[in-house]
Tab-separated table of C-alpha atoms in Angstrom:
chain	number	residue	atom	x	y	z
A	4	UNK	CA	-7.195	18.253	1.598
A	5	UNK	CA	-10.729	16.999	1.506
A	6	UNK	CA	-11.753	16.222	4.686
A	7	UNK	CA	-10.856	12.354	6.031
A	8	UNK	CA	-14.257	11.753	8.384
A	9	UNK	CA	-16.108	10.328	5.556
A	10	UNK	CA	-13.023	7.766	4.992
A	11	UNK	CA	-12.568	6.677	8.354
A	12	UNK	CA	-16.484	6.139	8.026
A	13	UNK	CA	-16.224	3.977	4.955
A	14	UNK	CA	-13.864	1.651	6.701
A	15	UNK	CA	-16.714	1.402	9.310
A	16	UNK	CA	-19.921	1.029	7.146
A	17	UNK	CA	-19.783	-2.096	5.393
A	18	UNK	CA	-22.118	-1.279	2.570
A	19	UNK	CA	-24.534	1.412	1.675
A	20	UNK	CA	-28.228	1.609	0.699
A	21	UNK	CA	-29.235	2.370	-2.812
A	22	UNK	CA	-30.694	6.398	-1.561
A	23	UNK	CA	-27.066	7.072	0.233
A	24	UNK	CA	-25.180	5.329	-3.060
A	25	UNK	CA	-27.860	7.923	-4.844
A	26	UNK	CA	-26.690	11.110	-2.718
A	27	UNK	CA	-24.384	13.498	-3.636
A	28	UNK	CA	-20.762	13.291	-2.635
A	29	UNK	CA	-21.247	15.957	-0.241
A	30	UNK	CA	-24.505	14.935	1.753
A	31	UNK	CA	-22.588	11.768	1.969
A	32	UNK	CA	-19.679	13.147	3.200
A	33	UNK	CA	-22.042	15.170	5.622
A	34	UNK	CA	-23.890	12.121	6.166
A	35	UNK	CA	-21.282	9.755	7.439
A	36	UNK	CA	-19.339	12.822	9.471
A	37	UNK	CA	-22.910	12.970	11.413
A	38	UNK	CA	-22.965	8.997	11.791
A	39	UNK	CA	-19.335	8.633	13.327
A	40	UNK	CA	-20.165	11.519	15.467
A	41	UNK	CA	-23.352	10.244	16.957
A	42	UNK	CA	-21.639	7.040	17.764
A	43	UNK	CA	-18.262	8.127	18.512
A	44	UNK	CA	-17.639	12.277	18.862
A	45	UNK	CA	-13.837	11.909	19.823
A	46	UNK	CA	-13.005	9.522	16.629
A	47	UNK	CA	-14.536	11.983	14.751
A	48	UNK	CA	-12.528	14.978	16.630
A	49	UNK	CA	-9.614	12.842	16.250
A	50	UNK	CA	-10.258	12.011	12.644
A	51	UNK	CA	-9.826	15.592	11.923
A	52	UNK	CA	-7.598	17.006	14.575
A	53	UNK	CA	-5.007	14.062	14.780
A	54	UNK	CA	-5.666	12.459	11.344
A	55	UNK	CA	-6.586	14.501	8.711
A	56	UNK	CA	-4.493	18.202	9.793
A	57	UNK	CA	-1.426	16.295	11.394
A	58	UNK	CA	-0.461	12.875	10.196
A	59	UNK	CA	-1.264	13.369	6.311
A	60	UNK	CA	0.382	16.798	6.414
A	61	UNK	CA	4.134	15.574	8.247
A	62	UNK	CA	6.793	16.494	5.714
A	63	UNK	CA	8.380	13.350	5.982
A	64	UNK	CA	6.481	11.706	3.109
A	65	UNK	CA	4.113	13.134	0.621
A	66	UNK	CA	0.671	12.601	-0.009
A	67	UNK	CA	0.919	10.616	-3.412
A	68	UNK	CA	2.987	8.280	-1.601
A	69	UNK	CA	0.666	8.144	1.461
A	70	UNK	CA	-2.483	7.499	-0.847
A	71	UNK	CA	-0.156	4.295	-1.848
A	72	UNK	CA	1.083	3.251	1.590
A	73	UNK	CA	-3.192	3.849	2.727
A	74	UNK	CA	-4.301	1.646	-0.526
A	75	UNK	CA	-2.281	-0.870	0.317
A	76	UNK	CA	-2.822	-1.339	4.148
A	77	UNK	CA	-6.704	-1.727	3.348
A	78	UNK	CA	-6.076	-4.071	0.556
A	79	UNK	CA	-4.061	-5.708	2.881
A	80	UNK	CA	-5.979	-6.184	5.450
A	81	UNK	CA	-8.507	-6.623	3.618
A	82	UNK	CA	-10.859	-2.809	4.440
A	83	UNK	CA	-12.339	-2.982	0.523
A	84	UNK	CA	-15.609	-0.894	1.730
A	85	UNK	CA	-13.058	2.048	2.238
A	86	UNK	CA	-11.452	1.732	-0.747
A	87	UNK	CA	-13.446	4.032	-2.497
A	88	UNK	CA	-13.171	7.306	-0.280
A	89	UNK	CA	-9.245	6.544	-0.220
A	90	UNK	CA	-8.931	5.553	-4.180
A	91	UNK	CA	-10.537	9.087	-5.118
A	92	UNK	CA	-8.280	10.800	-2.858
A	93	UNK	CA	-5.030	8.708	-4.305
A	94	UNK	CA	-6.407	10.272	-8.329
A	95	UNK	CA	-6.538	13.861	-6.468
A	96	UNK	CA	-2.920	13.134	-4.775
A	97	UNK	CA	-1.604	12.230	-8.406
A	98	UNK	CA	-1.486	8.412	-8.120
A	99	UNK	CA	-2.515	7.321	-11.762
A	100	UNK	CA	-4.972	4.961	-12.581
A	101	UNK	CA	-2.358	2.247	-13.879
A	102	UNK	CA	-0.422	2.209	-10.914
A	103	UNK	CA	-3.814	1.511	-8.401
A	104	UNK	CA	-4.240	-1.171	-10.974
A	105	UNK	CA	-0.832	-2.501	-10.460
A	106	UNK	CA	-0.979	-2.147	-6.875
A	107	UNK	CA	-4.025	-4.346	-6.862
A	108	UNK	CA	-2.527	-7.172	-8.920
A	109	UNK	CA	0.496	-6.798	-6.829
A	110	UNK	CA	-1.154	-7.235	-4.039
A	111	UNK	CA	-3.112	-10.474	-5.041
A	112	UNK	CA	0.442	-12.347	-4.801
A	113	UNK	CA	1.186	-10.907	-1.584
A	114	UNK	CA	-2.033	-10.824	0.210
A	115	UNK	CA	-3.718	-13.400	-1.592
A	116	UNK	CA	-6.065	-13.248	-5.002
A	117	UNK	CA	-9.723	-12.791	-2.404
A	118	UNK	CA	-8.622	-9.599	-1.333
A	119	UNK	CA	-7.320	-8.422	-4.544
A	120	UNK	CA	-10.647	-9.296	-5.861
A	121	UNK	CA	-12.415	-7.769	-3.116
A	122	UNK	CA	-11.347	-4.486	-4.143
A	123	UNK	CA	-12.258	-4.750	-7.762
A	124	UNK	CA	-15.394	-3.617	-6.747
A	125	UNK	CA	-15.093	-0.390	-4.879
A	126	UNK	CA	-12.419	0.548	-7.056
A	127	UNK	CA	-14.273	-0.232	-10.303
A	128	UNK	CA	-16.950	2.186	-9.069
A	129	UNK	CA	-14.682	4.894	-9.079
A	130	UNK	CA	-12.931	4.735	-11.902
A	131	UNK	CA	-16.238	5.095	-13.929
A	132	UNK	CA	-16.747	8.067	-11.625
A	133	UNK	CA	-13.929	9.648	-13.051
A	134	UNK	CA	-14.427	8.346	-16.724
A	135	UNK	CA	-10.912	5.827	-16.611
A	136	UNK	CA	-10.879	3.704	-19.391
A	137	UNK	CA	-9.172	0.743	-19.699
A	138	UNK	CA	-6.469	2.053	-21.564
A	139	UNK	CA	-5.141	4.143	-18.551
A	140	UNK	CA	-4.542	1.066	-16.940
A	141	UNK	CA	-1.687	-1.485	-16.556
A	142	UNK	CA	-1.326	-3.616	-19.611
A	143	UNK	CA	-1.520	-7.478	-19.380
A	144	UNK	CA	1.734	-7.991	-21.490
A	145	UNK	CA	3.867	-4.879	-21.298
A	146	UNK	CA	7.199	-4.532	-21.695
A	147	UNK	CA	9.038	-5.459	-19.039
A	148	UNK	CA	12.088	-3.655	-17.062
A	149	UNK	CA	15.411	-5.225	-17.389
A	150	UNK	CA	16.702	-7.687	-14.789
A	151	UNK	CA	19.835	-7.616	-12.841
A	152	UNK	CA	20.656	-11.351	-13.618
A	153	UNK	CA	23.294	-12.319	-11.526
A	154	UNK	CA	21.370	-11.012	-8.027
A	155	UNK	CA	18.320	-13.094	-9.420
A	156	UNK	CA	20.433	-15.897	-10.023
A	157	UNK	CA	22.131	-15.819	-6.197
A	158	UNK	CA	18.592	-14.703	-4.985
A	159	UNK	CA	16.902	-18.001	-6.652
A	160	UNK	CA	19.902	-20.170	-5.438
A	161	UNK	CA	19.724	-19.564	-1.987
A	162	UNK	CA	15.932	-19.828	-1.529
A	163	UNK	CA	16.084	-23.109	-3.462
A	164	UNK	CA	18.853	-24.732	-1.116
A	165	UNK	CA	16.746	-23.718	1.752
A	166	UNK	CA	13.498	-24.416	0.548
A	167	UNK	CA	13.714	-26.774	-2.722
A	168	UNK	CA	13.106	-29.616	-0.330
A	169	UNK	CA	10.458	-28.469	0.834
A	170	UNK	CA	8.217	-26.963	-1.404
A	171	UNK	CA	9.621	-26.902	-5.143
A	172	UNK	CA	6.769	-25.473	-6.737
A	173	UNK	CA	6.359	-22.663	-4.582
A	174	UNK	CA	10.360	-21.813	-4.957
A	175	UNK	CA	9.693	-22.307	-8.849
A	176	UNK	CA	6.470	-20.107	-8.692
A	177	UNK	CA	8.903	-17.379	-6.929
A	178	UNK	CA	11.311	-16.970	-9.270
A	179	UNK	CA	8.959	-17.317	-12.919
A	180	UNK	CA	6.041	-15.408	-11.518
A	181	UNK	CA	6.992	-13.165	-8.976
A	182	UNK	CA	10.969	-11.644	-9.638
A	183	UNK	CA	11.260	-12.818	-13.301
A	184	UNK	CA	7.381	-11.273	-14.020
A	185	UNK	CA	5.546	-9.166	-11.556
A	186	UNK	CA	8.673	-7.184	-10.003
A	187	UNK	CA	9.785	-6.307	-13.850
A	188	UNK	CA	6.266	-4.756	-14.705
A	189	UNK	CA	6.726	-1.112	-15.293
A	190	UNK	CA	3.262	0.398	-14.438
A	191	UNK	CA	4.864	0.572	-10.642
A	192	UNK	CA	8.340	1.851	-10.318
A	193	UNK	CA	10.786	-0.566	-8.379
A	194	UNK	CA	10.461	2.068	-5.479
A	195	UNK	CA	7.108	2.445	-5.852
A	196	UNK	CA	6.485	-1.432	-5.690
A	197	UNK	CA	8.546	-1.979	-2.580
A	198	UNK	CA	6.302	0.808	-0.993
A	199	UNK	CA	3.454	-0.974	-1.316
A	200	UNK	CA	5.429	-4.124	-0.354
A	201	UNK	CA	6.572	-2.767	2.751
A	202	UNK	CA	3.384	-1.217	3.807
A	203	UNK	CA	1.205	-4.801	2.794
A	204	UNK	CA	3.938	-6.474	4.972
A	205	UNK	CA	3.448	-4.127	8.039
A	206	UNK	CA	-0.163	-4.449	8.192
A	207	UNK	CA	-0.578	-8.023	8.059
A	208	UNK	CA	2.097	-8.105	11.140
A	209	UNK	CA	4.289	-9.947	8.513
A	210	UNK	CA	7.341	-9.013	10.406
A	211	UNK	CA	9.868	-11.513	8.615
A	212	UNK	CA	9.377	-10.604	5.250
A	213	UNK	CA	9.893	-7.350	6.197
A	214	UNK	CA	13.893	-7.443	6.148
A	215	UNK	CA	14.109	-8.300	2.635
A	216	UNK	CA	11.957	-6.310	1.546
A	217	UNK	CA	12.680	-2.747	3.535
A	218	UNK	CA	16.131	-3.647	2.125
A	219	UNK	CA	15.022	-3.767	-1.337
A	220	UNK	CA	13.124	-0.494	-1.150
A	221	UNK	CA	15.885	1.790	0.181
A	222	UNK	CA	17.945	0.058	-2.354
A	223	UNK	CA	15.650	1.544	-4.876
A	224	UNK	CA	15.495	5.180	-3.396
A	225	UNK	CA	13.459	4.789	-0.459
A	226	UNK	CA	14.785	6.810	2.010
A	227	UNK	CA	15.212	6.121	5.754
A	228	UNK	CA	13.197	9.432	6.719
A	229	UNK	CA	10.576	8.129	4.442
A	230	UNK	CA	10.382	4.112	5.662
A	231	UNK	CA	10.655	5.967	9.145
A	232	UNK	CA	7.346	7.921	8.199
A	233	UNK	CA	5.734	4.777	6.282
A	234	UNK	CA	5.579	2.788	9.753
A	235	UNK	CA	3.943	6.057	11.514
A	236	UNK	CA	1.157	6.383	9.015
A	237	UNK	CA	0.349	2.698	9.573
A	238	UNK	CA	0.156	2.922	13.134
A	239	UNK	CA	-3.306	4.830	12.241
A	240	UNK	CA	-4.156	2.636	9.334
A	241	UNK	CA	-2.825	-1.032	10.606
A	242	UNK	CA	-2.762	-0.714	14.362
A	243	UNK	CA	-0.396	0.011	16.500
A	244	UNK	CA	1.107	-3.398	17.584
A	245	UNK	CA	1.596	-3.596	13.710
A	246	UNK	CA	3.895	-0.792	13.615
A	247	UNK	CA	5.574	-1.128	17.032
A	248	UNK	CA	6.491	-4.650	15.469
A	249	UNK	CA	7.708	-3.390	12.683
A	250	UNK	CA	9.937	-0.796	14.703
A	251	UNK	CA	12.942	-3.591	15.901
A	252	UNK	CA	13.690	-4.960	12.193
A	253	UNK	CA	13.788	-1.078	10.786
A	254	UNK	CA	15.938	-0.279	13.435
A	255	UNK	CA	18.223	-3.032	12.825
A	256	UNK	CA	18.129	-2.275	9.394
A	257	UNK	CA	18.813	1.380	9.602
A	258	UNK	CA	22.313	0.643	12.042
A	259	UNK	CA	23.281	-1.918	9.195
A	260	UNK	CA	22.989	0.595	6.299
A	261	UNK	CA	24.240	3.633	8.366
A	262	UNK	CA	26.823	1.186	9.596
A	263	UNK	CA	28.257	0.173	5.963
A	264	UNK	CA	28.383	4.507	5.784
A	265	UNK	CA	25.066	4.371	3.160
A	266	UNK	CA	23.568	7.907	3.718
A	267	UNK	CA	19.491	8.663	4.714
């Protein structure tokens, strides 16, 4: 796997002269390895040691899936200078183009629209890198996946007696835009979409939407091995009071499902 010093160095260096821009990809890469080092040697030992030849290679979840989990923590968060090191990677790891476009408008709903925006940018840069055309990407109107009706319908009813009161629009917004649009579009599969849920949720320390929405992503195939691993990759990538946080709810989630005799 190409070596992760450079990315951990994106998410430091804010933004770039036009020469390093200018450089190739590996005097940059030799470049920024140099510039962690002579600020901080045991990041950079740790980078490759702990980072790179450890956590991205535990078996527990692969490295498409950790490309999404990364993508969306530093969306998240909002880390858009590293975008770019981590977006290349994601096209090596087979993540296609229309699903990091999904992910992104995804994300503007549940991170908010400036830090979707913010990674226009860095992403933009490298899909022209890699000669992605807009027809690779996710489609404004597609087709949407069919809806299970009668859980949207108990789903909708229950947030508006709690919250219909309170703020109608926003319960309206919920159902049209999010569960009866964004949730249906097929560039992401349902799994896939709760990943990036999940991992948005985690980062942000966003710990009560996590039950709902851990719950929806093993219901779609996300294994408990796999949320298990999800949390330890963000310890690196969030923090980790942001994953020891998260660590109560999954285990009370994990009991419930093992509980009702659902398998891992």
């Amino acid at each position: 796997m190409k070596s992760l010093a450079p990315l951990i160095a994106g998410a430091m260096i804010m933004t770039a002269t036009s020469t390093e821009a200018e450089q190739p990809n590996n005097e940059r890469r030799r470049s920024t390895t140099d510039q962690v080092r002579s600020v901080a040697p045991a990041l950079e030992q740790y980078t490759q040691t702990r980072l790179e030849d450890e956590v991205w290679n535990r078996p527990g979840l692969n490295r498409r899936d950790r490309s999404l989990v990364t993508i969306a923590a530093l969306i998240a968060r909002g880390v858009a200078p590293a975008l770019a090191q981590y977006v290349d990677l994601a096209l090596r790891n087979g993540v296609k183009p229309a699903e990091i476009s999904e992910t992104i408008t995804h994300l503007a709903y549940y991170s908010g629209w400036d830090k979707a925006m913010a990674a226009v940018g860095p992403v933009s840069d490298v899909f022209s890198r890699h000669g992605i055309t807009t027809d690779q990407l996710a489609a404004v109107h597609p087709a949407l996946l069919s809806l299970d009706e009668k859980k949207e319908t108990e789903r909708a009813m229950r947030v508006g007696e709690q919250f219909n009161s309170v703020a109608p629009g926003l319960v309206q917004y919920t159902t049209d835009y999010l569960f009866r649009d964004l949730w249906l579009r097929p560039e992401l599969a349902p799994r896939d979409r709760s990943l990036i849920t999940v991992a948005a949720l985690i980062s942000t320390g966003q710990v009560e939407q996590i039950t709902y929405h851990l719950n929806r992503a093993m219901d779609s195939g996300l294994t408990q091995e796999q949320a298990a691993e999800v949390i330890t990759h963000l310890a690196f990538y969030a923090g980790w009071p942001n994953a020891m946080s998260a660590l109560p709810v999954a285990k009370g989630i994990f009991e419930k499902r093992n509980g009702q005799g659902q398998t891992r």
